């Protein structure tokens, strides 16, 4: 079971809790596109706060291994967010 992933304001005032929260790294693939590119969301600590990135497939795999990423938490939606 994955740890709780909701942003808790109290964690911001507790260095131990903040350190534990920011150790979690999440990734969700949005699209595997042409030219072997992977478009994905990456979050550190809380999936509510994420960045959308694009990398070649091999670089994406290396990135996930280096960052020791976890799958996107089910409580934050299994499907990627809609993009405009």
JSON list of C-alpha atoms in Angstrom, two decimals:
[
{"chain": "A", "resi": 1, "resn": "UNK", "atom": "CA", "xyz": [0.00, 0.00, 0.00]},
{"chain": "A", "resi": 2, "resn": "UNK", "atom": "CA", "xyz": [1.27, 3.45, -0.89]},
{"chain": "A", "resi": 3, "resn": "UNK", "atom": "CA", "xyz": [1.71, 6.10, 1.81]},
{"chain": "A", "resi": 4, "resn": "UNK", "atom": "CA", "xyz": [-0.89, 8.84, 2.25]},
{"chain": "A", "resi": 5, "resn": "UNK", "atom": "CA", "xyz": [-0.45, 11.31, -0.60]},
{"chain": "A", "resi": 6, "resn": "UNK", "atom": "CA", "xyz": [-2.63, 14.25, 0.32]},
{"chain": "A", "resi": 7, "resn": "UNK", "atom": "CA", "xyz": [-0.88, 17.53, 0.98]},
{"chain": "A", "resi": 8, "resn": "UNK", "atom": "CA", "xyz": [-1.12, 18.13, 4.71]},
{"chain": "A", "resi": 9, "resn": "UNK", "atom": "CA", "xyz": [-0.17, 21.70, 5.72]},
{"chain": "A", "resi": 10, "resn": "UNK", "atom": "CA", "xyz": [1.10, 20.40, 9.08]},
{"chain": "A", "resi": 11, "resn": "UNK", "atom": "CA", "xyz": [3.84, 18.51, 7.20]},
{"chain": "A", "resi": 12, "resn": "UNK", "atom": "CA", "xyz": [5.30, 21.81, 6.08]},
{"chain": "A", "resi": 13, "resn": "UNK", "atom": "CA", "xyz": [6.10, 22.76, 9.68]},
{"chain": "A", "resi": 14, "resn": "UNK", "atom": "CA", "xyz": [7.55, 19.36, 10.69]},
{"chain": "A", "resi": 15, "resn": "UNK", "atom": "CA", "xyz": [11.03, 18.78, 9.21]},
{"chain": "A", "resi": 16, "resn": "UNK", "atom": "CA", "xyz": [10.84, 15.01, 9.76]},
{"chain": "A", "resi": 17, "resn": "UNK", "atom": "CA", "xyz": [7.44, 14.70, 8.08]},
{"chain": "A", "resi": 18, "resn": "UNK", "atom": "CA", "xyz": [8.54, 17.02, 5.27]},
{"chain": "A", "resi": 19, "resn": "UNK", "atom": "CA", "xyz": [11.65, 14.93, 4.67]},
{"chain": "A", "resi": 20, "resn": "UNK", "atom": "CA", "xyz": [9.61, 11.72, 4.54]},
{"chain": "A", "resi": 21, "resn": "UNK", "atom": "CA", "xyz": [7.05, 13.30, 2.21]},
{"chain": "A", "resi": 22, "resn": "UNK", "atom": "CA", "xyz": [9.64, 14.64, -0.22]},
{"chain": "A", "resi": 23, "resn": "UNK", "atom": "CA", "xyz": [11.31, 11.23, -0.40]},
{"chain": "A", "resi": 24, "resn": "UNK", "atom": "CA", "xyz": [8.26, 9.98, -2.33]},
{"chain": "A", "resi": 25, "resn": "UNK", "atom": "CA", "xyz": [8.52, 10.47, -6.09]},
{"chain": "A", "resi": 26, "resn": "UNK", "atom": "CA", "xyz": [5.63, 9.70, -8.40]},
{"chain": "A", "resi": 27, "resn": "UNK", "atom": "CA", "xyz": [5.33, 9.35, -12.16]},
{"chain": "A", "resi": 28, "resn": "UNK", "atom": "CA", "xyz": [2.32, 8.98, -14.45]},
{"chain": "A", "resi": 29, "resn": "UNK", "atom": "CA", "xyz": [2.72, 8.44, -18.19]},
{"chain": "A", "resi": 30, "resn": "UNK", "atom": "CA", "xyz": [0.41, 10.70, -20.15]},
{"chain": "A", "resi": 31, "resn": "UNK", "atom": "CA", "xyz": [1.43, 9.70, -23.65]},
{"chain": "A", "resi": 32, "resn": "UNK", "atom": "CA", "xyz": [3.97, 7.70, -25.57]},
{"chain": "A", "resi": 33, "resn": "UNK", "atom": "CA", "xyz": [4.33, 9.69, -28.72]},
{"chain": "A", "resi": 34, "resn": "UNK", "atom": "CA", "xyz": [6.11, 9.79, -32.03]},
{"chain": "A", "resi": 35, "resn": "UNK", "atom": "CA", "xyz": [9.88, 9.67, -32.11]},
{"chain": "A", "resi": 36, "resn": "UNK", "atom": "CA", "xyz": [10.01, 7.45, -29.00]},
{"chain": "A", "resi": 37, "resn": "UNK", "atom": "CA", "xyz": [9.06, 10.35, -26.69]},
{"chain": "A", "resi": 38, "resn": "UNK", "atom": "CA", "xyz": [7.31, 9.87, -23.35]},
{"chain": "A", "resi": 39, "resn": "UNK", "atom": "CA", "xyz": [5.17, 12.69, -21.95]},
{"chain": "A", "resi": 40, "resn": "UNK", "atom": "CA", "xyz": [4.62, 12.27, -18.21]},
{"chain": "A", "resi": 41, "resn": "UNK", "atom": "CA", "xyz": [3.83, 13.95, -14.91]},
{"chain": "A", "resi": 42, "resn": "UNK", "atom": "CA", "xyz": [6.42, 13.87, -12.14]},
{"chain": "A", "resi": 43, "resn": "UNK", "atom": "CA", "xyz": [5.74, 14.79, -8.53]},
{"chain": "A", "resi": 44, "resn": "UNK", "atom": "CA", "xyz": [7.93, 14.98, -5.45]},
{"chain": "A", "resi": 45, "resn": "UNK", "atom": "CA", "xyz": [6.12, 14.46, -2.17]},
{"chain": "A", "resi": 46, "resn": "UNK", "atom": "CA", "xyz": [2.55, 15.24, -3.23]},
{"chain": "A", "resi": 47, "resn": "UNK", "atom": "CA", "xyz": [0.94, 14.34, -6.57]},
{"chain": "A", "resi": 48, "resn": "UNK", "atom": "CA", "xyz": [-1.16, 17.50, -6.22]},
{"chain": "A", "resi": 49, "resn": "UNK", "atom": "CA", "xyz": [2.00, 19.43, -7.20]},
{"chain": "A", "resi": 50, "resn": "UNK", "atom": "CA", "xyz": [3.52, 18.04, -10.37]},
{"chain": "A", "resi": 51, "resn": "UNK", "atom": "CA", "xyz": [5.46, 18.99, -13.46]},
{"chain": "A", "resi": 52, "resn": "UNK", "atom": "CA", "xyz": [4.76, 17.74, -16.95]},
{"chain": "A", "resi": 53, "resn": "UNK", "atom": "CA", "xyz": [7.92, 16.56, -18.71]},
{"chain": "A", "resi": 54, "resn": "UNK", "atom": "CA", "xyz": [8.91, 14.95, -22.02]},
{"chain": "A", "resi": 55, "resn": "UNK", "atom": "CA", "xyz": [11.89, 12.62, -22.46]},
{"chain": "A", "resi": 56, "resn": "UNK", "atom": "CA", "xyz": [13.03, 10.02, -24.97]},
{"chain": "A", "resi": 57, "resn": "UNK", "atom": "CA", "xyz": [11.99, 6.54, -23.83]},
{"chain": "A", "resi": 58, "resn": "UNK", "atom": "CA", "xyz": [15.48, 5.42, -22.73]},
{"chain": "A", "resi": 59, "resn": "UNK", "atom": "CA", "xyz": [16.01, 8.66, -20.79]},
{"chain": "A", "resi": 60, "resn": "UNK", "atom": "CA", "xyz": [12.57, 8.26, -19.18]},
{"chain": "A", "resi": 61, "resn": "UNK", "atom": "CA", "xyz": [13.47, 4.75, -18.00]},
{"chain": "A", "resi": 62, "resn": "UNK", "atom": "CA", "xyz": [16.80, 6.00, -16.61]},
{"chain": "A", "resi": 63, "resn": "UNK", "atom": "CA", "xyz": [15.05, 8.96, -14.93]},
{"chain": "A", "resi": 64, "resn": "UNK", "atom": "CA", "xyz": [12.52, 6.67, -13.22]},
{"chain": "A", "resi": 65, "resn": "UNK", "atom": "CA", "xyz": [15.28, 4.34, -12.02]},
{"chain": "A", "resi": 66, "resn": "UNK", "atom": "CA", "xyz": [17.44, 7.20, -10.74]},
{"chain": "A", "resi": 67, "resn": "UNK", "atom": "CA", "xyz": [14.53, 8.91, -8.96]},
{"chain": "A", "resi": 68, "resn": "UNK", "atom": "CA", "xyz": [13.17, 5.58, -7.62]},
{"chain": "A", "resi": 69, "resn": "UNK", "atom": "CA", "xyz": [9.67, 6.60, -8.69]},
{"chain": "A", "resi": 70, "resn": "UNK", "atom": "CA", "xyz": [6.41, 5.09, -7.48]},
{"chain": "A", "resi": 71, "resn": "UNK", "atom": "CA", "xyz": [3.28, 4.59, -9.57]},
{"chain": "A", "resi": 72, "resn": "UNK", "atom": "CA", "xyz": [0.78, 7.44, -9.43]},
{"chain": "A", "resi": 73, "resn": "UNK", "atom": "CA", "xyz": [-1.49, 6.94, -6.39]},
{"chain": "A", "resi": 74, "resn": "UNK", "atom": "CA", "xyz": [-4.94, 5.59, -7.23]},
{"chain": "A", "resi": 75, "resn": "UNK", "atom": "CA", "xyz": [-6.57, 8.17, -4.96]},
{"chain": "A", "resi": 76, "resn": "UNK", "atom": "CA", "xyz": [-5.27, 10.87, -7.32]},
{"chain": "A", "resi": 77, "resn": "UNK", "atom": "CA", "xyz": [-6.92, 9.34, -10.37]},
{"chain": "A", "resi": 78, "resn": "UNK", "atom": "CA", "xyz": [-5.73, 6.46, -12.48]},
{"chain": "A", "resi": 79, "resn": "UNK", "atom": "CA", "xyz": [-6.31, 8.43, -15.64]},
{"chain": "A", "resi": 80, "resn": "UNK", "atom": "CA", "xyz": [-4.05, 11.34, -16.61]},
{"chain": "A", "resi": 81, "resn": "UNK", "atom": "CA", "xyz": [-5.41, 14.85, -16.24]},
{"chain": "A", "resi": 82, "resn": "UNK", "atom": "CA", "xyz": [-6.93, 16.35, -19.35]},
{"chain": "A", "resi": 83, "resn": "UNK", "atom": "CA", "xyz": [-4.68, 18.89, -20.99]},
{"chain": "A", "resi": 84, "resn": "UNK", "atom": "CA", "xyz": [-5.97, 21.86, -22.98]}
]
